[in-house]
Amino acid sequence: MNQGETFFQRARAAFLEPSPSLKCSRVELLWRAWQEQALPLGKPDPALPLEPGRPDRPLLVAPDQVPLRNAVSREGRAALLHAIAHIEFNAINLALDALLRFPFLPGDFLKGWLQVAAEEARHFTMVCEHMEQSCACRYGDLPAHDGLWEMARRTAHDPLVRMALVPRLFEARGLDATPAIMRKFQGVGDRQAVTILQVILAEEVGHVALGDRWFRHLCAERGLEPESTFQALLQSYDAPRPRRPFNEAARRAAGFSEAELARFQ
């Protein structure tokens, strides 16, 4: 990194960095520089590409073509951990994309999503290290699907829609799914995977809460009622509706109201 670079220049370089390990390092250094107030903001890039930097692998396929994920066999555990690693890698890029694509929002927005990017980078690293040690599998060894980033493309025009349909929809689904995945690893005695997922779940609540906070902030600015607006966006974007069973405690902690949880059947 050059000494004279600005925050937005470094964030853009991290977003476009194809190497997962270098991307994580860039994000970590950028988060540290923010905390030390060591960088001028600079000017955002008005022509930010829609696609982040990614390695050549994993091969991206349709969701029904990814390997079978279970915790019983080593291959199944590798597939499950690889899927988690892919989600975390996408989440790094999503957080960077949010602060780069919507730089006109307050400084708290930039800081919040940069912190999320740093936490997602740490999650990705933890999962990859465990996957390599326990399953002899590296990120990119297995195919993955691109459903999450497809929604990022569709919501790149409006931060309100992005906050609704990425953190409040897709990432909130992770809050629901993680406890069941933890039980699978617990059942085969993989304590390290359980510990990693406990860390991820605790911090993901904060990530969904951040999306919820800014979704409600943007709704208030536009005179919209948040929960009915969320329902309308699910319909207009033909997005998958949240399905039970929910991790209700985690969703409440992330900002979902009792009335909203009751509305989803």
Tab-separated table of C-alpha atoms in Angstrom:
chain	number	residue	atom	x	y	z
A	1	MET	CA	0.000	0.000	0.000
A	2	ASN	CA	1.242	3.473	-0.864
A	3	GLN	CA	1.681	5.978	1.949
A	4	GLY	CA	-0.374	8.645	0.190
A	5	GLU	CA	-3.451	6.516	-0.507
A	6	THR	CA	-6.864	7.480	0.796
A	7	PHE	CA	-9.460	5.369	2.565
A	8	PHE	CA	-11.581	4.975	-0.549
A	9	GLN	CA	-8.567	4.026	-2.673
A	10	ARG	CA	-7.555	1.303	-0.226
A	11	ALA	CA	-11.113	0.035	0.161
A	12	ARG	CA	-11.450	-0.181	-3.629
A	13	ALA	CA	-8.146	-2.062	-3.870
A	14	ALA	CA	-9.372	-4.552	-1.246
A	15	PHE	CA	-12.687	-4.995	-3.070
A	16	LEU	CA	-10.951	-5.688	-6.388
A	17	GLU	CA	-8.177	-7.877	-4.913
A	18	PRO	CA	-8.624	-11.419	-6.331
A	19	SER	CA	-6.455	-13.257	-3.799
A	20	PRO	CA	-8.516	-14.225	-0.727
A	21	SER	CA	-5.520	-14.052	1.616
A	22	LEU	CA	-4.409	-10.651	0.289
A	23	LYS	CA	-7.983	-9.370	0.414
A	24	CYS	CA	-8.192	-10.343	4.090
A	25	SER	CA	-4.853	-8.657	4.804
A	26	ARG	CA	-5.904	-5.474	3.019
A	27	VAL	CA	-9.153	-5.341	4.981
A	28	GLU	CA	-7.395	-5.929	8.297
A	29	LEU	CA	-4.883	-3.143	7.600
A	30	LEU	CA	-7.627	-0.787	6.461
A	31	TRP	CA	-9.697	-1.406	9.599
A	32	ARG	CA	-6.618	-0.767	11.744
A	33	ALA	CA	-5.893	2.460	9.866
A	34	TRP	CA	-9.488	3.619	10.372
A	35	GLN	CA	-9.271	2.948	14.106
A	36	GLU	CA	-6.013	4.913	14.273
A	37	GLN	CA	-7.534	7.712	12.159
A	38	ALA	CA	-4.494	7.369	9.944
A	39	LEU	CA	-6.142	7.877	6.531
A	40	PRO	CA	-7.894	10.753	4.771
A	41	LEU	CA	-11.232	9.676	3.279
A	42	GLY	CA	-10.497	10.930	-0.216
A	43	LYS	CA	-13.023	10.757	-3.031
A	44	PRO	CA	-15.136	7.672	-3.782
A	45	ASP	CA	-14.969	5.985	-7.171
A	46	PRO	CA	-18.059	6.915	-9.232
A	47	ALA	CA	-17.436	3.982	-11.579
A	48	LEU	CA	-17.022	1.108	-9.116
A	49	PRO	CA	-17.309	-2.230	-10.970
A	50	LEU	CA	-20.251	-4.463	-10.074
A	51	GLU	CA	-18.006	-7.502	-9.653
A	52	PRO	CA	-15.469	-7.866	-6.842
A	53	GLY	CA	-12.035	-9.385	-7.203
A	54	ARG	CA	-12.227	-13.175	-6.891
A	55	PRO	CA	-9.843	-16.054	-7.491
A	56	ASP	CA	-10.267	-18.261	-10.560
A	57	ARG	CA	-11.620	-20.959	-8.283
A	58	PRO	CA	-14.083	-21.963	-6.914
A	59	LEU	CA	-15.968	-22.761	-10.075
A	60	LEU	CA	-19.395	-21.110	-9.814
A	61	VAL	CA	-22.285	-23.432	-10.661
A	62	ALA	CA	-26.050	-23.604	-10.190
A	63	PRO	CA	-27.141	-24.192	-6.574
A	64	ASP	CA	-28.285	-27.753	-7.341
A	65	GLN	CA	-24.815	-28.646	-8.640
A	66	VAL	CA	-22.815	-27.994	-5.462
A	67	PRO	CA	-21.497	-31.080	-3.624
A	68	LEU	CA	-23.633	-32.824	-1.036
A	69	ARG	CA	-23.044	-31.260	2.383
A	70	ASN	CA	-23.151	-33.395	5.488
A	71	ALA	CA	-21.050	-33.872	8.584
A	72	VAL	CA	-20.821	-37.667	8.473
A	73	SER	CA	-18.056	-38.219	5.927
A	74	ARG	CA	-14.864	-36.212	5.522
A	75	GLU	CA	-15.977	-35.256	2.026
A	76	GLY	CA	-19.336	-34.047	3.331
A	77	ARG	CA	-17.680	-32.028	6.098
A	78	ALA	CA	-15.329	-30.499	3.554
A	79	ALA	CA	-18.304	-29.526	1.376
A	80	LEU	CA	-20.111	-27.991	4.352
A	81	LEU	CA	-17.072	-26.025	5.514
A	82	HIS	CA	-16.341	-24.946	1.941
A	83	ALA	CA	-19.879	-23.610	1.584
A	84	ILE	CA	-19.455	-21.638	4.826
A	85	ALA	CA	-16.090	-20.277	3.649
A	86	HIS	CA	-17.685	-19.170	0.372
A	87	ILE	CA	-20.437	-17.332	2.244
A	88	GLU	CA	-17.843	-15.568	4.387
A	89	PHE	CA	-15.750	-14.608	1.354
A	90	ASN	CA	-18.836	-13.152	-0.317
A	91	ALA	CA	-19.649	-11.329	2.907
A	92	ILE	CA	-16.255	-9.572	2.873
A	93	ASN	CA	-16.993	-8.292	-0.612
A	94	LEU	CA	-20.578	-7.352	0.273
A	95	ALA	CA	-19.436	-5.221	3.199
A	96	LEU	CA	-16.793	-3.484	1.071
A	97	ASP	CA	-19.294	-3.012	-1.737
A	98	ALA	CA	-21.771	-1.338	0.635
A	99	LEU	CA	-19.327	1.301	1.863
A	100	LEU	CA	-17.904	1.917	-1.623
A	101	ARG	CA	-21.194	1.941	-3.542
A	102	PHE	CA	-23.074	4.135	-1.062
A	103	PRO	CA	-20.338	6.521	0.180
A	104	PHE	CA	-22.764	9.434	0.559
A	105	LEU	CA	-24.191	7.895	3.744
A	106	PRO	CA	-22.876	9.041	7.159
A	107	GLY	CA	-19.453	8.101	8.483
A	108	ASP	CA	-21.029	5.600	10.870
A	109	PHE	CA	-22.216	3.672	7.826
A	110	LEU	CA	-18.676	3.466	6.447
A	111	LYS	CA	-17.218	2.505	9.802
A	112	GLY	CA	-19.893	-0.110	10.465
A	113	TRP	CA	-19.447	-1.932	7.179
A	114	LEU	CA	-15.666	-1.738	7.355
A	115	GLN	CA	-15.819	-3.414	10.762
A	116	VAL	CA	-18.117	-6.051	9.273
A	117	ALA	CA	-15.620	-6.640	6.439
A	118	ALA	CA	-12.819	-7.123	8.992
A	119	GLU	CA	-14.898	-9.586	11.021
A	120	GLU	CA	-15.942	-11.500	7.897
A	121	ALA	CA	-12.285	-11.718	6.855
A	122	ARG	CA	-11.469	-13.229	10.237
A	123	HIS	CA	-14.360	-15.693	9.900
A	124	PHE	CA	-13.174	-16.700	6.430
A	125	THR	CA	-9.642	-17.273	7.674
A	126	MET	CA	-10.786	-19.374	10.647
A	127	VAL	CA	-13.007	-21.584	8.495
A	128	CYS	CA	-10.337	-22.050	5.819
A	129	GLU	CA	-7.647	-22.972	8.335
A	130	HIS	CA	-9.897	-25.543	9.988
A	131	MET	CA	-11.061	-26.911	6.635
A	132	GLU	CA	-7.475	-27.430	5.528
A	133	GLN	CA	-6.363	-28.998	8.810
A	134	SER	CA	-9.365	-31.286	9.291
A	135	CYS	CA	-10.367	-32.125	5.718
A	136	ALA	CA	-7.271	-31.373	3.593
A	137	CYS	CA	-9.473	-29.049	1.538
A	138	ARG	CA	-8.686	-25.509	0.455
A	139	TYR	CA	-11.027	-22.743	-0.602
A	140	GLY	CA	-11.575	-23.175	-4.332
A	141	ASP	CA	-11.162	-26.961	-4.341
A	142	LEU	CA	-14.940	-27.423	-4.631
A	143	PRO	CA	-17.554	-25.628	-6.735
A	144	ALA	CA	-19.846	-23.013	-5.209
A	145	HIS	CA	-22.900	-21.022	-6.272
A	146	ASP	CA	-23.332	-17.286	-6.769
A	147	GLY	CA	-26.840	-16.670	-5.416
A	148	LEU	CA	-25.822	-14.138	-2.789
A	149	TRP	CA	-23.827	-11.995	-5.196
A	150	GLU	CA	-26.658	-12.085	-7.703
A	151	MET	CA	-28.772	-10.224	-5.135
A	152	ALA	CA	-25.914	-7.760	-4.641
A	153	ARG	CA	-26.030	-6.978	-8.369
A	154	ARG	CA	-29.798	-6.479	-8.264
A	155	THR	CA	-29.611	-4.066	-5.310
A	156	ALA	CA	-26.596	-1.990	-6.387
A	157	HIS	CA	-28.772	1.005	-7.276
A	158	ASP	CA	-30.301	1.727	-3.855
A	159	PRO	CA	-28.931	1.333	-0.315
A	160	LEU	CA	-32.428	0.888	1.148
A	161	VAL	CA	-33.075	-2.098	-1.110
A	162	ARG	CA	-29.573	-3.469	-0.433
A	163	MET	CA	-30.019	-3.282	3.354
A	164	ALA	CA	-33.404	-4.972	3.071
A	165	LEU	CA	-32.551	-7.827	0.752
A	166	VAL	CA	-28.979	-8.661	1.733
A	167	PRO	CA	-28.495	-8.225	5.515
A	168	ARG	CA	-32.183	-8.437	6.510
A	169	LEU	CA	-33.004	-11.321	4.154
A	170	PHE	CA	-30.035	-13.408	3.052
A	171	GLU	CA	-27.736	-12.833	6.014
A	172	ALA	CA	-30.576	-13.240	8.499
A	173	ARG	CA	-31.157	-16.696	7.020
A	174	GLY	CA	-27.687	-17.558	8.285
A	175	LEU	CA	-28.830	-16.786	11.828
A	176	ASP	CA	-31.519	-19.437	11.396
A	177	ALA	CA	-29.320	-22.056	9.729
A	178	THR	CA	-26.216	-21.891	11.922
A	179	PRO	CA	-27.547	-23.644	15.065
A	180	ALA	CA	-28.545	-26.718	13.022
A	181	ILE	CA	-25.122	-26.785	11.344
A	182	MET	CA	-23.470	-26.549	14.753
A	183	ARG	CA	-25.457	-29.573	15.901
A	184	LYS	CA	-24.212	-31.533	12.890
A	185	PHE	CA	-20.597	-30.835	13.747
A	186	GLN	CA	-21.273	-31.504	17.405
A	187	GLY	CA	-22.696	-34.888	16.455
A	188	VAL	CA	-19.446	-35.974	14.841
A	189	GLY	CA	-17.230	-34.519	17.571
A	190	ASP	CA	-15.824	-31.594	15.575
A	191	ARG	CA	-15.518	-29.200	18.507
A	192	GLN	CA	-13.337	-26.744	16.629
A	193	ALA	CA	-15.989	-26.242	13.939
A	194	VAL	CA	-18.600	-25.672	16.647
A	195	THR	CA	-16.389	-23.079	18.354
A	196	ILE	CA	-15.801	-21.256	15.064
A	197	LEU	CA	-19.520	-21.217	14.287
A	198	GLN	CA	-20.304	-19.875	17.762
A	199	VAL	CA	-18.014	-16.921	17.047
A	200	ILE	CA	-19.548	-16.404	13.611
A	201	LEU	CA	-23.132	-16.558	14.890
A	202	ALA	CA	-22.488	-14.065	17.699
A	203	GLU	CA	-20.929	-11.543	15.322
A	204	GLU	CA	-23.418	-12.133	12.500
A	205	VAL	CA	-26.196	-10.949	14.806
A	206	GLY	CA	-24.404	-7.596	14.851
A	207	HIS	CA	-24.043	-7.611	11.071
A	208	VAL	CA	-27.759	-8.200	10.509
A	209	ALA	CA	-28.521	-5.577	13.170
A	210	LEU	CA	-26.368	-3.068	11.284
A	211	GLY	CA	-28.318	-3.734	8.098
A	212	ASP	CA	-31.587	-3.432	10.019
A	213	ARG	CA	-30.477	-0.134	11.565
A	214	TRP	CA	-29.650	1.461	8.215
A	215	PHE	CA	-32.722	0.015	6.520
A	216	ARG	CA	-34.913	1.670	9.166
A	217	HIS	CA	-32.868	4.885	8.948
A	218	LEU	CA	-33.370	5.084	5.180
A	219	CYS	CA	-37.075	4.239	5.490
A	220	ALA	CA	-37.467	7.083	8.003
A	221	GLU	CA	-35.711	9.501	5.631
A	222	ARG	CA	-38.170	8.541	2.872
A	223	GLY	CA	-41.269	8.475	5.067
A	224	LEU	CA	-41.745	4.713	4.693
A	225	GLU	CA	-42.948	2.204	7.276
A	226	PRO	CA	-40.085	-0.325	7.502
A	227	GLU	CA	-41.807	-3.658	7.953
A	228	SER	CA	-44.459	-3.177	5.271
A	229	THR	CA	-41.737	-1.820	2.978
A	230	PHE	CA	-39.699	-4.979	3.570
A	231	GLN	CA	-42.703	-7.111	2.619
A	232	ALA	CA	-43.257	-5.061	-0.528
A	233	LEU	CA	-39.602	-5.425	-1.542
A	234	LEU	CA	-39.730	-9.207	-1.102
A	235	GLN	CA	-42.620	-9.266	-3.538
A	236	SER	CA	-41.349	-6.758	-6.077
A	237	TYR	CA	-37.915	-8.408	-6.269
A	238	ASP	CA	-39.362	-11.929	-6.251
A	239	ALA	CA	-37.066	-12.671	-3.329
A	240	PRO	CA	-37.326	-15.860	-1.244
A	241	ARG	CA	-39.499	-15.236	1.809
A	242	PRO	CA	-38.024	-16.034	5.220
A	243	ARG	CA	-39.046	-19.531	6.259
A	244	ARG	CA	-39.361	-21.120	9.649
A	245	PRO	CA	-37.846	-22.442	11.817
A	246	PHE	CA	-36.311	-19.146	12.914
A	247	ASN	CA	-33.572	-18.467	15.380
A	248	GLU	CA	-36.002	-16.095	17.071
A	249	ALA	CA	-33.626	-14.928	19.817
A	250	ALA	CA	-30.976	-13.976	17.248
A	251	ARG	CA	-33.516	-12.275	14.993
A	252	ARG	CA	-34.920	-10.266	17.894
A	253	ALA	CA	-31.399	-9.212	18.875
A	254	ALA	CA	-30.813	-8.143	15.252
A	255	GLY	CA	-33.877	-5.864	15.217
A	256	PHE	CA	-36.804	-7.969	14.021
A	257	SER	CA	-39.992	-7.195	15.949
A	258	GLU	CA	-42.400	-9.746	17.393
A	259	ALA	CA	-45.055	-8.623	14.925
A	260	GLU	CA	-42.735	-9.099	11.977
A	261	LEU	CA	-41.634	-12.544	13.119
A	262	ALA	CA	-45.259	-13.547	13.570
A	263	ARG	CA	-46.064	-12.400	10.043
A	264	PHE	CA	-43.726	-14.976	8.490
A	265	GLN	CA	-45.347	-18.402	8.359
